[in-house]
Tab-separated table of C-alpha atoms in Angstrom:
chain	number	residue	atom	x	y	z
A	3	MET	CA	-22.385	0.020	18.950
A	4	LEU	CA	-20.253	-2.268	21.141
A	5	PHE	CA	-17.992	-5.104	20.074
A	6	MET	CA	-17.264	-8.132	22.233
A	7	HIS	CA	-13.777	-9.421	21.400
A	8	GLU	CA	-12.998	-12.897	22.751
A	9	VAL	CA	-9.906	-15.081	22.617
A	10	HIS	CA	-10.778	-18.747	23.176
A	11	GLU	CA	-8.167	-21.308	24.253
A	12	VAL	CA	-9.772	-24.346	22.631
A	13	LYS	CA	-9.037	-27.951	23.569
A	14	GLY	CA	-7.219	-29.495	20.605
A	15	THR	CA	-9.441	-32.558	20.376
A	16	LYS	CA	-12.563	-30.368	20.507
A	17	GLU	CA	-11.639	-27.912	17.740
A	18	ASP	CA	-14.359	-29.011	15.305
A	19	GLU	CA	-17.020	-29.245	18.016
A	20	PHE	CA	-16.150	-25.747	19.216
A	21	GLU	CA	-16.476	-24.286	15.737
A	22	ALA	CA	-19.772	-26.093	15.203
A	23	ALA	CA	-21.077	-24.672	18.476
A	24	PHE	CA	-20.599	-21.142	17.156
A	25	ARG	CA	-21.820	-21.912	13.641
A	26	GLU	CA	-24.885	-23.882	14.713
A	27	GLY	CA	-25.517	-22.301	18.136
A	28	TRP	CA	-24.202	-18.827	18.933
A	29	MET	CA	-24.694	-17.336	15.446
A	30	PRO	CA	-28.310	-18.455	14.803
A	31	MET	CA	-29.371	-17.964	18.431
A	32	LEU	CA	-28.244	-14.333	18.324
A	33	ALA	CA	-30.045	-13.949	14.998
A	34	LYS	CA	-33.381	-14.687	16.690
A	35	GLY	CA	-33.305	-11.185	18.188
A	36	ASP	CA	-32.070	-7.731	17.275
A	37	ASP	CA	-29.483	-7.203	20.025
A	38	ALA	CA	-26.318	-8.819	18.661
A	39	ARG	CA	-24.675	-10.574	15.722
A	40	LEU	CA	-21.535	-12.657	15.353
A	41	LEU	CA	-19.236	-10.817	12.919
A	42	TRP	CA	-15.936	-12.688	12.767
A	43	TYR	CA	-14.924	-16.238	13.590
A	44	THR	CA	-11.161	-16.497	13.085
A	45	ILE	CA	-8.389	-18.963	13.900
A	46	HIS	CA	-4.737	-18.265	14.565
A	47	ALA	CA	-3.018	-19.112	11.285
A	48	HIS	CA	-0.802	-22.171	11.743
A	49	GLY	CA	2.768	-21.274	12.590
A	50	SER	CA	1.917	-17.695	13.585
A	51	GLY	CA	0.985	-18.016	17.254
A	52	VAL	CA	-0.547	-20.105	19.995
A	53	ALA	CA	-2.139	-23.340	18.788
A	54	TYR	CA	-5.910	-23.797	18.916
A	55	ASN	CA	-6.650	-20.160	19.681
A	56	VAL	CA	-9.857	-18.790	18.194
A	57	VAL	CA	-10.738	-15.089	18.073
A	58	THR	CA	-14.392	-14.070	17.719
A	59	VAL	CA	-15.946	-10.624	17.460
A	60	THR	CA	-19.625	-10.107	18.240
A	61	ALA	CA	-21.405	-6.803	17.561
A	62	ILE	CA	-23.841	-5.631	20.254
A	63	ARG	CA	-26.313	-2.868	19.489
A	64	ASP	CA	-25.863	-0.815	22.670
A	65	ALA	CA	-25.429	-1.069	26.447
A	66	ARG	CA	-29.015	-2.186	27.039
A	67	ALA	CA	-28.597	-4.936	24.467
A	68	TRP	CA	-25.378	-6.010	26.207
A	69	GLU	CA	-27.267	-6.241	29.524
A	70	ARG	CA	-29.937	-8.418	27.931
A	71	LEU	CA	-27.258	-10.633	26.378
A	72	VAL	CA	-25.564	-11.024	29.770
A	73	TYR	CA	-28.828	-12.220	31.323
A	74	ARG	CA	-29.428	-14.647	28.441
A	75	VAL	CA	-26.009	-16.187	29.158
A	76	GLN	CA	-26.374	-16.177	32.941
A	77	LYS	CA	-29.901	-17.488	33.324
A	78	GLY	CA	-31.647	-17.546	29.961
A	79	ASP	CA	-31.698	-19.480	26.715
A	80	LEU	CA	-27.910	-19.204	26.226
A	81	GLN	CA	-26.989	-20.623	29.633
A	82	SER	CA	-26.889	-24.276	28.574
A	83	TRP	CA	-25.058	-23.350	25.356
A	84	MET	CA	-22.379	-21.535	27.341
A	85	ARG	CA	-22.038	-24.451	29.773
A	86	ASP	CA	-21.483	-26.871	26.897
A	87	VAL	CA	-18.982	-24.559	25.165
A	88	ASP	CA	-16.968	-24.185	28.370
A	89	GLU	CA	-16.347	-27.930	28.205
A	90	LEU	CA	-14.685	-27.455	24.810
A	91	ARG	CA	-12.115	-24.826	25.863
A	92	TYR	CA	-9.578	-24.262	28.610
A	93	ASP	CA	-10.347	-20.572	29.033
A	94	VAL	CA	-11.691	-17.468	27.316
A	95	THR	CA	-10.584	-13.851	27.648
A	96	GLY	CA	-13.070	-11.208	26.615
A	97	LYS	CA	-13.150	-7.441	26.361
A	98	LEU	CA	-15.908	-5.017	25.477
A	99	GLN	CA	-14.780	-2.535	22.828
A	100	MET	CA	-16.041	0.649	21.199
A	101	PRO	CA	-15.103	1.903	17.720
A	102	LEU	CA	-12.575	4.715	17.437
A	103	VAL	CA	-13.993	7.944	16.025
A	104	TRP	CA	-12.283	7.310	12.677
A	105	SER	CA	-12.919	3.552	12.473
A	106	PRO	CA	-14.415	2.398	9.145
A	107	LEU	CA	-16.774	0.184	11.170
A	108	GLN	CA	-19.063	2.346	13.296
A	109	ASP	CA	-22.567	0.898	13.034
A	110	VAL	CA	-23.579	-2.539	11.816
A	111	ASP	CA	-26.744	-3.142	9.829
A	112	PHE	CA	-27.710	-6.463	11.386
A	113	ARG	CA	-29.945	-7.234	8.410
A	114	SER	CA	-26.861	-7.378	6.187
A	115	VAL	CA	-24.878	-9.775	8.402
A	116	PRO	CA	-25.106	-13.379	7.116
A	117	VAL	CA	-26.404	-15.891	9.645
A	118	ASP	CA	-26.844	-18.943	7.417
A	119	GLY	CA	-23.279	-20.271	7.626
A	120	ALA	CA	-22.801	-19.995	3.860
A	121	VAL	CA	-19.414	-21.378	2.772
A	122	HIS	CA	-16.811	-19.070	1.228
A	123	GLU	CA	-13.071	-18.888	0.744
A	124	PRO	CA	-11.204	-18.015	3.960
A	125	THR	CA	-9.356	-14.710	4.177
A	126	LEU	CA	-6.447	-13.526	6.294
A	127	TYR	CA	-6.429	-10.673	8.793
A	128	MET	CA	-3.616	-9.007	10.668
A	129	GLU	CA	-4.881	-7.981	14.087
A	130	ASP	CA	-2.629	-5.388	15.725
A	131	THR	CA	-3.023	-4.485	19.402
A	132	MET	CA	-1.102	-1.466	20.659
A	133	TRP	CA	-0.433	-0.176	24.159
A	134	PRO	CA	0.416	3.550	24.037
A	135	TYR	CA	2.588	5.140	26.702
A	136	ASP	CA	0.853	6.417	29.837
A	137	GLY	CA	-1.027	9.573	29.001
A	138	LYS	CA	-0.557	9.117	25.250
A	139	LEU	CA	-3.716	7.170	24.352
A	140	ILE	CA	-5.545	10.104	22.731
A	141	ASP	CA	-2.372	11.235	20.962
A	142	TYR	CA	-1.898	7.751	19.520
A	143	ILE	CA	-5.521	7.425	18.395
A	144	GLU	CA	-5.351	10.791	16.625
A	145	ALA	CA	-1.991	10.036	14.983
A	146	CYS	CA	-3.059	6.569	13.896
A	147	GLY	CA	-6.181	7.957	12.276
A	148	ALA	CA	-4.493	10.942	10.654
A	149	VAL	CA	-1.295	9.258	9.486
A	150	TYR	CA	-1.262	5.448	9.544
A	151	SER	CA	-4.807	4.837	8.324
A	152	LYS	CA	-4.370	7.411	5.546
A	153	SER	CA	-1.158	5.702	4.410
A	154	LEU	CA	-3.186	2.567	3.630
A	155	GLY	CA	-5.774	4.438	1.608
A	156	HIS	CA	-4.318	4.059	-1.885
A	157	LYS	CA	-6.098	2.100	-4.610
A	158	SER	CA	-4.361	-1.236	-4.138
A	159	PRO	CA	-3.382	-1.602	-0.468
A	160	PHE	CA	-1.400	-4.461	1.047
A	161	ILE	CA	-3.702	-4.355	4.066
A	162	ALA	CA	-6.820	-2.330	4.843
A	163	ILE	CA	-8.238	-1.384	8.225
A	164	GLU	CA	-11.783	-2.708	8.545
A	165	ALA	CA	-12.261	-1.942	12.248
A	166	ALA	CA	-10.412	0.124	14.863
A	167	SER	CA	-11.441	-0.019	18.503
A	168	GLN	CA	-10.522	0.556	22.138
A	169	PRO	CA	-11.865	-0.997	25.358
A	170	ALA	CA	-15.104	0.555	26.592
A	171	PHE	CA	-14.532	2.733	29.649
A	172	GLY	CA	-14.317	0.711	32.854
A	173	SER	CA	-14.402	-2.661	31.105
A	174	GLN	CA	-10.729	-3.501	30.570
A	175	GLN	CA	-7.235	-2.043	30.288
A	176	ARG	CA	-7.821	1.526	29.105
A	177	ASP	CA	-4.634	2.335	27.185
A	178	GLU	CA	-5.140	-0.112	24.328
A	179	VAL	CA	-6.053	0.099	20.654
A	180	THR	CA	-6.921	-2.785	18.324
A	181	LEU	CA	-6.891	-2.733	14.522
A	182	MET	CA	-8.592	-5.436	12.449
A	183	GLN	CA	-6.827	-5.315	9.079
A	184	ARG	CA	-7.645	-7.487	6.100
A	185	VAL	CA	-4.638	-8.742	4.133
A	186	HIS	CA	-5.138	-8.201	0.402
A	187	LYS	CA	-1.692	-9.142	-0.903
A	188	LEU	CA	-0.236	-12.357	0.456
A	189	ASP	CA	3.003	-11.883	-1.461
A	190	HIS	CA	3.585	-8.592	0.360
A	191	LEU	CA	2.933	-10.340	3.651
A	192	GLY	CA	5.563	-12.921	2.758
A	193	ARG	CA	8.122	-10.186	2.158
A	194	LEU	CA	7.181	-8.455	5.409
A	195	LEU	CA	7.783	-11.673	7.353
A	196	SER	CA	10.973	-12.712	5.590
A	197	THR	CA	12.866	-9.428	5.175
A	198	ASP	CA	13.752	-6.447	7.338
A	199	ILE	CA	11.843	-3.179	7.025
A	200	PRO	CA	13.769	-0.879	4.639
A	201	PRO	CA	15.718	1.920	6.388
A	202	GLU	CA	13.725	4.648	4.616
A	203	LEU	CA	10.507	3.290	6.152
A	204	ARG	CA	12.065	3.497	9.622
A	205	ALA	CA	13.649	6.928	9.209
A	206	ARG	CA	12.598	10.181	10.860
A	207	GLY	CA	9.382	11.377	9.245
A	208	SER	CA	8.040	7.860	8.666
A	209	TRP	CA	5.158	6.353	10.639
A	210	MET	CA	7.425	3.627	12.050
A	211	TYR	CA	9.729	6.279	13.524
A	212	ASP	CA	7.344	9.064	14.491
A	213	ALA	CA	4.857	6.705	16.176
A	214	LEU	CA	7.581	5.794	18.686
A	215	ALA	CA	6.797	9.096	20.373
A	216	VAL	CA	3.476	7.652	21.557
A	217	ARG	CA	4.023	3.875	21.645
A	218	ASP	CA	6.643	1.182	21.131
A	219	GLN	CA	4.735	-1.886	22.339
A	220	TRP	CA	2.322	-3.831	20.151
A	221	GLU	CA	1.343	-7.371	19.192
A	222	SER	CA	0.387	-8.679	15.757
A	223	LYS	CA	-1.689	-11.791	15.119
A	224	LEU	CA	-2.382	-13.471	11.800
A	225	LEU	CA	-5.985	-14.645	11.863
A	226	ARG	CA	-7.630	-16.798	9.203
A	227	THR	CA	-11.400	-16.622	8.925
A	228	SER	CA	-13.366	-19.833	9.008
A	229	GLY	CA	-15.037	-20.867	5.775
A	230	TRP	CA	-18.377	-19.623	7.105
A	231	SER	CA	-17.418	-16.505	9.129
A	232	PRO	CA	-20.124	-13.866	8.543
A	233	LEU	CA	-17.494	-11.220	7.742
A	234	PHE	CA	-14.436	-12.197	5.733
């Protein structure tokens, strides 16, 4: 299973048209076949990052399915859709990802992914992207799975990892890990943003301290799902 992660720099006046293009175009057009499905359509939460940035994640069954999708975009039934969408955004940055060995999301049953655009309450995700030190990628992946992910596994977590991935070999920057984490407790998020991390959570033996042995650079984004995003 591959995941196509895209960051779209949308033109402000075209925000609604862009969203409609994915809801009424990309999502149902992918659903006509068995190669790919749109999973997440998310927007940078206001006040948390760059304006009018949209992050989408599309699941692709395998490498052959990705090749067929590429040809649909380049010279098939998705070519005109892509041309029209390009008029609604300034740029798009994409990367092809694979799930980490311990990621909760490994395979996707396409039959279970909604494609009807049903309306629901939006939810909030914290997307963390880490860049381990040179030569420390495997060490970070193992530590993150054995320590960090386990620390979130109690009955009532503040956030929960729903997907963990890294760029597919040869497709993008190699030393990178991305976590898609659903926020379950908004009040905890408020405290995280408004107060410093307690000293005991940054002391030797804590994840915040020990993980510095393998990385000290990462970026967090707060992403709000659209009211129709297939996964939320």
